[in-house]
Amino acid sequence: MTSATLQQSAVRNFGRKRIMAFAMPAVIAAYFVYIFVAFDIAGLSERVNVSNAATLVSDVYSYKTHVTQDNRDGTVKIAIEGERKGAYPQGTGPDWVTFAEQTVIDLGGGHVVTFGDRVTYDVPGYGTISAQPGAGGVNAMFPPGDMPDYISTSKNRLMVVTDAGRFTVTRNRTEVFKYTLGWELFFFTLDSPYHGMGPAALVSAAFSGEAGAIWSDFWTNRMWRHSEVAWAIVETILMAFLGTFGAAIIALPLGFLAAKNFTPLGGLRFAARRVFDFLRGVDGLIWTIILSRAFGPGPLTGALAILLTDTGSFGKMFSEALENVDEKQIEGVASTGAKPLQRYRFGVIPQITPVLLSQILYYFESNTRSATIIGAITGGGIGLFLTQAIITQKDWEEVTYYIVLIVLMVMAMDTLSGWLRRKLIKSDEGGH
């Protein structure tokens, strides 16, 4: 090759590299422009509802007490999160509600709501809002001047949302929502004798022989359902365990069929590999939907969905590990007169055990997270509780509680998986 030819080749190579240097950033920039247009990023600000976001965030770290008046008979009811399980006995309530001829609700900071035939809301800096609910709608009266943005009104509904709380009037009902920091009734419900006790009083009662009763009241809490939630966590882990280790048990012998150094028949290897491709090619959620239609909802359906997906993944990994085993070790075992099964047991399995254990434990940890979503579809585990709490759209502190438990569960499984991986693999390598 002449120097001129080499020079021309170098010029072409530099030219291609120069084009690529400009083309790649241009392609990436065009892709981001496409995303900006296709996903309507510019319209995101118009779709964002800051008020709803603020309400959601406040629901996470606080609870709301509903004070409700039936406008037809004047009955007043008070309940935590509006649930019957969190209802105060008739005529009782928190200290910021005063029962008299008219029920007075002090929301703090000068915000005062008064129930009666005509309901009023004294808003500091604005004045008194009054409303007369009846068959003809809600006849509301406001202080003179411009109406603030936090007031919305129509013929049949009045709503006032301030930092102190929310005030709503319809023809049949007047309701006040007051947010308070914390997760009320998390430990004990209103009907428990231990509700409202401080830590010192609880410790004293426990040492006085009431420890069992205290634990029972907490564990059987009807609002937070701690015992049911604990079992749901166990159910989720069991789904992941059965699915992962069941898949490993099935995939190991099938892995021998897909390994070329153990199965000389190409057709058999091809069939085994295609089965693995099919099983892992269908996502676990799709298997969950299919199996739930076939076998009905339940945690076992979720475990089977994990088993099918992981059988495909494990089969591929195990077959590849088997194809890389050291033949000399197998020959050494065979020289002792070992039968084929003994060769596999003592010449093959010890070599691939570290890989098997590492992958199985990693998938077990990962499937613990997946089992949460699968449980939401199949009706089992903590995923079902989380889905139910989200659907209600009122108890977001419960959603936070379940998410915290899921994160703690995943962290615990990660720690356990790492510890077992180190112990088992180190032990296996040491013995080997």
Coordinates of C-alpha atoms in Angstrom, one line a residue:
M1 CA 0.0 0.0 0.0
T2 CA 1.5 3.3 -1.1
S3 CA 1.8 6.4 1.1
A4 CA -0.8 8.2 -1.0
T5 CA -3.3 5.4 -0.4
L6 CA -2.5 5.4 3.3
Q7 CA -3.0 9.2 3.4
Q8 CA -6.4 8.9 1.6
S9 CA -7.5 6.1 4.1
A10 CA -6.5 8.3 7.0
V11 CA -8.4 11.3 5.6
R12 CA -11.5 9.1 5.2
N13 CA -11.2 7.8 8.7
F14 CA -10.8 11.2 10.2
G15 CA -13.7 12.4 8.1
R16 CA -16.0 9.6 9.4
K17 CA -14.9 10.4 13.0
R18 CA -15.6 14.1 12.4
I19 CA -19.1 13.3 11.1
M20 CA -19.8 11.0 14.0
A21 CA -18.6 13.6 16.5
F22 CA -21.2 16.0 15.2
A23 CA -23.9 13.4 14.3
M24 CA -24.2 11.7 17.7
P25 CA -24.8 15.0 19.7
A26 CA -27.3 16.0 16.9
V27 CA -29.2 12.7 17.2
I28 CA -29.3 13.0 21.0
A29 CA -30.5 16.6 20.8
A30 CA -33.2 15.6 18.3
Y31 CA -34.3 12.8 20.6
F32 CA -34.7 15.2 23.5
V33 CA -36.6 17.6 21.3
Y34 CA -38.9 14.8 20.4
I35 CA -39.5 13.9 24.1
F36 CA -40.2 17.6 24.8
V37 CA -42.9 17.7 22.2
A38 CA -44.3 14.2 22.4
F39 CA -44.6 14.3 26.2
D40 CA -45.9 17.9 26.2
I41 CA -43.3 19.0 28.7
A42 CA -44.3 22.6 28.1
G43 CA -47.8 21.9 29.3
L44 CA -46.7 20.3 32.5
S45 CA -47.0 23.5 34.5
E46 CA -50.6 23.8 33.4
R47 CA -51.5 20.2 34.5
V48 CA -49.8 20.5 37.9
N49 CA -52.3 21.0 40.7
V50 CA -50.3 22.5 43.5
S51 CA -53.3 22.5 45.9
N52 CA -53.8 18.7 45.5
A53 CA -50.1 18.1 45.9
A54 CA -50.1 20.1 49.1
T55 CA -53.1 18.2 50.4
L56 CA -51.4 14.9 49.6
V57 CA -48.2 15.9 51.4
S58 CA -50.1 17.0 54.5
D59 CA -52.0 13.7 54.5
V60 CA -48.7 11.9 54.7
Y61 CA -47.5 13.3 58.1
S62 CA -50.8 14.3 59.6
Y63 CA -54.3 13.1 60.1
K64 CA -57.6 14.9 59.8
T65 CA -60.5 15.0 62.2
H66 CA -64.0 15.2 60.6
V67 CA -66.6 17.2 62.5
T68 CA -69.9 16.7 60.7
Q69 CA -73.4 18.1 61.3
D70 CA -76.4 16.6 59.7
N71 CA -78.3 19.6 58.5
R72 CA -81.6 17.8 58.6
D73 CA -81.7 16.9 62.3
G74 CA -78.7 18.8 63.7
T75 CA -76.8 15.7 64.9
V76 CA -73.1 16.3 65.2
K77 CA -70.6 13.4 64.7
I78 CA -66.8 13.5 65.1
A79 CA -64.5 10.9 63.6
I80 CA -60.8 10.5 62.8
E81 CA -60.4 10.3 59.0
G82 CA -64.2 10.1 58.8
E83 CA -64.1 6.4 59.6
R84 CA -66.7 4.7 61.9
K85 CA -63.9 2.8 63.5
G86 CA -62.4 6.1 64.6
A87 CA -65.6 7.8 65.7
Y88 CA -65.9 9.5 69.1
P89 CA -68.8 8.5 71.3
Q90 CA -71.8 10.8 70.9
G91 CA -71.4 14.0 72.7
T92 CA -67.6 13.7 73.1
G93 CA -64.7 14.9 71.0
P94 CA -61.3 16.6 71.0
D95 CA -60.7 19.6 73.3
W96 CA -61.0 22.1 70.5
V97 CA -64.7 21.2 70.0
T98 CA -67.2 22.6 72.5
F99 CA -70.7 21.1 72.8
A100 CA -73.5 23.5 73.9
E101 CA -76.7 24.7 72.3
Q102 CA -74.5 25.3 69.3
T103 CA -71.3 23.3 68.6
V104 CA -68.3 25.6 68.5
I105 CA -65.1 24.4 66.7
D106 CA -61.9 26.3 67.4
L107 CA -59.5 25.6 64.6
G108 CA -56.8 27.8 66.1
G109 CA -55.4 31.2 65.1
G110 CA -58.8 32.9 65.5
H111 CA -60.5 30.5 63.0
V112 CA -63.9 29.6 64.6
V113 CA -66.7 27.6 63.1
T114 CA -70.2 27.5 64.8
F115 CA -72.8 24.9 63.9
G116 CA -76.5 25.4 64.0
D117 CA -79.4 26.1 61.8
R118 CA -77.2 28.8 60.3
V119 CA -73.5 27.9 60.3
T120 CA -70.8 30.5 60.5
Y121 CA -67.0 30.6 59.9
D122 CA -65.0 33.5 61.4
V123 CA -62.0 34.0 59.2
P124 CA -59.3 36.3 60.7
G125 CA -58.6 39.3 58.4
Y126 CA -61.6 38.6 56.3
G127 CA -64.7 38.4 58.4
T128 CA -67.6 36.1 59.1
I129 CA -69.0 33.7 56.5
S130 CA -72.4 32.4 57.1
A131 CA -74.6 29.9 55.3
Q132 CA -78.2 28.7 55.7
P133 CA -78.5 25.2 54.2
G134 CA -81.9 24.0 53.2
A135 CA -84.0 22.4 50.5
G136 CA -83.4 25.3 48.2
G137 CA -79.6 25.0 48.4
V138 CA -77.0 26.8 50.4
N139 CA -77.8 30.5 51.0
A140 CA -74.3 31.9 51.8
M141 CA -73.4 35.5 52.9
F142 CA -70.0 37.0 52.8
P143 CA -68.3 40.2 54.1
P144 CA -68.4 43.0 51.6
G145 CA -65.5 43.3 49.1
D146 CA -63.7 40.9 46.8
M147 CA -64.0 37.2 47.6
P148 CA -60.7 35.5 48.3
D149 CA -59.4 32.6 46.2
Y150 CA -59.7 30.1 49.0
I151 CA -63.6 30.4 48.9
S152 CA -65.6 28.5 46.2
T153 CA -69.3 28.7 46.2
S154 CA -72.3 27.6 44.1
K155 CA -76.0 27.2 44.7
N156 CA -75.7 23.9 46.4
R157 CA -72.2 24.0 47.9
L158 CA -69.9 26.3 49.8
M159 CA -66.2 25.4 50.5
V160 CA -63.6 27.4 52.3
V161 CA -60.0 26.1 52.5
T162 CA -57.6 27.9 54.8
D163 CA -54.4 26.9 56.6
A164 CA -56.5 26.1 59.7
G165 CA -58.7 23.6 58.0
R166 CA -61.5 23.0 55.5
F167 CA -65.1 24.0 55.8
T168 CA -67.8 22.6 53.5
V169 CA -71.5 23.2 53.5
T170 CA -74.0 21.3 51.3
R171 CA -77.8 21.1 51.6
N172 CA -77.7 18.0 53.8
R173 CA -74.3 18.3 55.6
T174 CA -71.9 20.7 57.1
E175 CA -68.4 19.4 57.6
V176 CA -65.1 20.7 59.1
F177 CA -61.7 19.0 58.5
K178 CA -58.9 19.8 60.8
Y179 CA -55.4 18.6 60.2
T180 CA -53.2 17.6 63.2
L181 CA -49.6 16.4 63.1
G182 CA -49.0 12.7 63.7
W183 CA -50.7 9.4 63.1
E184 CA -53.7 9.4 65.5
L185 CA -54.9 6.0 66.8
F186 CA -51.8 4.3 65.4
F187 CA -51.2 2.6 68.8
F188 CA -54.7 2.5 70.4
T189 CA -58.2 3.2 69.2
L190 CA -60.6 5.5 71.0
D191 CA -62.3 2.6 72.8
S192 CA -59.1 1.4 74.3
P193 CA -58.4 2.3 77.9
Y194 CA -54.8 3.0 76.9
H195 CA -55.7 5.7 74.4
G196 CA -54.2 9.1 75.3
M197 CA -51.8 7.6 77.8
G198 CA -48.2 8.9 77.7
P199 CA -45.2 6.6 77.4
A200 CA -44.5 6.8 81.2
A201 CA -48.0 5.8 82.1
L202 CA -47.9 2.9 79.6
V203 CA -44.6 1.6 81.0
S204 CA -46.0 1.8 84.5
A205 CA -49.2 -0.1 83.5
A206 CA -47.1 -2.7 81.7
F207 CA -45.0 -3.3 84.8
S208 CA -48.2 -3.5 86.8
G209 CA -49.3 -6.6 85.0
E210 CA -51.1 -5.1 82.0
A211 CA -48.4 -5.7 79.4
G212 CA -50.5 -8.4 77.7
A213 CA -53.5 -6.2 77.5
I214 CA -51.5 -3.3 76.2
W215 CA -50.0 -5.5 73.5
S216 CA -53.3 -7.0 72.6
D217 CA -54.9 -3.5 72.2
F218 CA -52.1 -2.4 69.9
W219 CA -51.9 -5.7 67.9
T220 CA -55.6 -5.8 67.3
N221 CA -56.0 -2.1 66.4
R222 CA -59.0 -2.0 64.2
M223 CA -57.9 1.1 62.3
W224 CA -54.3 0.3 61.6
R225 CA -54.7 -3.5 61.6
H226 CA -51.1 -4.2 62.7
S227 CA -51.6 -8.0 63.0
E228 CA -53.1 -8.2 59.5
V229 CA -50.3 -6.0 58.1
A230 CA -47.7 -8.1 59.7
W231 CA -49.1 -11.2 58.2
A232 CA -49.3 -9.5 54.8
I233 CA -45.6 -8.8 55.0
V234 CA -44.9 -12.5 55.8
E235 CA -47.2 -13.4 52.9
T236 CA -45.2 -11.2 50.5
I237 CA -41.9 -12.8 51.6
L238 CA -43.4 -16.2 51.2
M239 CA -44.6 -15.4 47.7
A240 CA -41.0 -14.4 46.8
F241 CA -39.5 -17.4 48.6
L242 CA -41.7 -20.0 47.0
G243 CA -41.4 -18.5 43.5
T244 CA -37.6 -18.0 43.6
F245 CA -36.5 -21.2 45.2
G246 CA -39.2 -23.2 43.3
A247 CA -37.8 -21.8 40.1
A248 CA -34.2 -22.7 41.1
I249 CA -35.2 -26.3 41.8
I250 CA -36.9 -26.6 38.4
A251 CA -34.3 -24.7 36.4
L252 CA -31.3 -26.7 37.6
P253 CA -32.1 -30.0 35.9
L254 CA -33.4 -28.2 32.9
G255 CA -30.1 -26.2 32.8
F256 CA -28.3 -29.5 32.1
L257 CA -30.5 -30.1 29.1
A258 CA -29.6 -26.6 27.7
A259 CA -25.8 -27.0 28.3
K260 CA -23.9 -28.3 25.2
N261 CA -21.3 -30.1 27.2
F262 CA -24.0 -32.2 29.0
T263 CA -26.6 -32.6 26.2
P264 CA -25.1 -33.6 22.8
L265 CA -28.5 -33.6 21.1
G266 CA -28.8 -30.1 19.4
G267 CA -32.6 -30.4 19.1
L268 CA -33.0 -31.0 22.8
R269 CA -30.8 -28.1 23.7
F270 CA -32.6 -25.8 21.3
A271 CA -36.0 -26.8 22.8
A272 CA -34.8 -26.2 26.3
R273 CA -33.3 -22.8 25.5
R274 CA -36.5 -21.7 23.7
V275 CA -38.6 -22.7 26.7
F276 CA -36.3 -20.5 28.8
D277 CA -36.7 -17.6 26.4
F278 CA -40.5 -18.0 26.4
L279 CA -40.8 -18.1 30.2
R280 CA -38.5 -15.1 30.9
G281 CA -39.7 -13.2 27.8
V282 CA -43.2 -12.8 29.3
D283 CA -43.1 -10.3 32.2
G284 CA -44.0 -11.5 35.6
L285 CA -47.0 -9.1 35.7
I286 CA -48.4 -10.7 32.5
W287 CA -48.0 -14.1 34.0
T288 CA -49.8 -12.9 37.1
I289 CA -52.8 -11.7 35.1
I290 CA -52.9 -14.9 33.1
L291 CA -52.6 -17.1 36.2
S292 CA -55.2 -15.1 38.2
R293 CA -57.7 -15.7 35.4
A294 CA -56.9 -19.4 35.4
F295 CA -56.5 -20.1 39.1
G296 CA -58.2 -17.2 40.8
P297 CA -56.6 -14.5 43.0
G298 CA -54.4 -15.4 45.9
P299 CA -50.8 -15.4 47.0
L300 CA -50.1 -18.8 45.5
T301 CA -50.9 -17.4 42.1
G302 CA -48.3 -14.7 42.7
A303 CA -45.7 -17.3 43.7
L304 CA -46.4 -19.2 40.5
A305 CA -46.0 -16.1 38.4
I306 CA -42.6 -15.5 40.0
L307 CA -41.7 -19.2 39.5
L308 CA -42.4 -19.1 35.8
T309 CA -40.4 -16.0 35.1
D310 CA -37.5 -17.0 37.2
T311 CA -37.4 -20.5 35.8
G312 CA -36.6 -18.9 32.4
S313 CA -33.9 -16.6 33.9
F314 CA -32.3 -19.3 36.1
G315 CA -32.3 -21.8 33.3
K316 CA -30.3 -19.5 31.0
M317 CA -27.9 -18.6 33.8
F318 CA -27.4 -22.1 35.1
S319 CA -26.9 -23.6 31.6
E320 CA -24.2 -20.9 30.9
A321 CA -22.5 -21.7 34.2
L322 CA -22.6 -25.4 33.4
E323 CA -21.0 -24.8 30.0
N324 CA -18.0 -23.2 31.8
V325 CA -17.3 -25.9 34.3
D326 CA -13.8 -27.4 34.5
E327 CA -13.8 -30.7 32.8
K328 CA -10.7 -31.9 34.6
Q329 CA -12.5 -31.9 38.0
I330 CA -15.3 -34.1 36.4
E331 CA -12.6 -36.4 35.0
G332 CA -11.0 -36.7 38.4
V333 CA -14.3 -37.7 40.0
A334 CA -15.0 -40.2 37.1
S335 CA -11.5 -41.8 37.6
T336 CA -12.6 -43.0 41.0
G337 CA -15.4 -45.1 39.4
A338 CA -18.2 -42.6 40.1
K339 CA -21.5 -43.1 38.3
P340 CA -22.9 -40.2 36.1
L341 CA -25.1 -38.8 38.9
Q342 CA -22.1 -38.9 41.3
R343 CA -20.0 -37.1 38.7
Y344 CA -22.6 -34.3 38.6
R345 CA -23.0 -34.3 42.4
F346 CA -19.2 -34.1 43.2
G347 CA -17.7 -32.8 40.0
V348 CA -20.2 -30.3 38.7
I349 CA -22.4 -28.9 41.5
P350 CA -19.5 -27.7 43.7
Q351 CA -18.2 -25.7 40.8
I352 CA -21.4 -23.9 40.0
T353 CA -22.7 -23.6 43.6
P354 CA -21.3 -20.1 44.2
V355 CA -22.9 -18.8 41.0
L356 CA -26.2 -20.5 41.8
L357 CA -26.3 -19.2 45.4
S358 CA -25.4 -15.7 44.4
Q359 CA -28.0 -15.5 41.6
I360 CA -30.8 -17.2 43.7
L361 CA -30.2 -14.9 46.7
Y362 CA -30.1 -11.8 44.4
Y363 CA -33.4 -12.8 42.7
F364 CA -35.0 -13.6 46.1
E365 CA -34.2 -10.1 47.3
S366 CA -35.4 -8.6 44.0
N367 CA -38.6 -10.7 44.0
T368 CA -39.5 -9.4 47.5
R369 CA -40.1 -6.0 45.8
S370 CA -41.8 -7.6 42.8
A371 CA -44.1 -9.6 45.1
T372 CA -45.5 -6.3 46.4
I373 CA -46.9 -5.3 43.0
I374 CA -47.9 -8.9 42.1
G375 CA -49.8 -9.1 45.4
A376 CA -51.7 -6.0 44.4
I377 CA -53.0 -7.8 41.3
T378 CA -53.5 -11.3 42.9
G379 CA -55.0 -10.0 46.1
G380 CA -52.3 -11.1 48.5
G381 CA -49.5 -9.6 50.6
I382 CA -48.8 -6.0 51.5
G383 CA -49.4 -5.0 47.9
L384 CA -53.1 -5.5 48.4
F385 CA -53.2 -3.3 51.5
L386 CA -51.2 -0.6 49.7
T387 CA -53.6 -0.6 46.7
Q388 CA -56.6 -0.4 48.9
A389 CA -55.2 2.5 50.8
I390 CA -54.4 4.3 47.6
I391 CA -57.8 3.7 46.1
T392 CA -59.6 5.2 49.1
Q393 CA -57.7 8.5 48.5
K394 CA -58.3 9.6 52.1
D395 CA -55.8 7.8 54.4
W396 CA -52.5 8.7 52.8
E397 CA -50.8 8.3 56.2
E398 CA -51.7 4.6 55.8
V399 CA -50.1 4.6 52.4
T400 CA -47.0 6.1 53.9
Y401 CA -47.1 3.4 56.7
Y402 CA -47.2 0.6 54.1
I403 CA -44.5 2.1 52.0
V404 CA -42.2 2.5 55.0
L405 CA -42.8 -1.2 55.9
I406 CA -42.1 -2.2 52.3
V407 CA -38.8 -0.3 52.3
L408 CA -37.9 -1.8 55.7
M409 CA -38.7 -5.3 54.4
V410 CA -36.6 -4.8 51.3
M411 CA -33.7 -3.5 53.4
A412 CA -34.0 -6.4 55.7
M413 CA -34.0 -8.9 52.8
D414 CA -31.0 -7.1 51.3
T415 CA -29.1 -7.4 54.5
L416 CA -30.1 -11.0 55.0
S417 CA -29.3 -11.9 51.4
G418 CA -25.9 -10.3 51.5
W419 CA -25.1 -12.0 54.8
L420 CA -26.2 -15.4 53.5
R421 CA -24.3 -14.9 50.2
R422 CA -21.1 -14.2 52.1
K423 CA -21.5 -17.0 54.6
L424 CA -22.6 -19.7 52.1
I425 CA -20.3 -18.9 49.3
K426 CA -17.3 -18.5 51.6
S427 CA -18.2 -21.7 53.3
D428 CA -18.5 -23.5 50.0
E429 CA -15.2 -22.2 48.7
G430 CA -13.5 -23.1 51.9
G431 CA -14.8 -26.6 51.8
H432 CA -14.0 -26.9 48.1

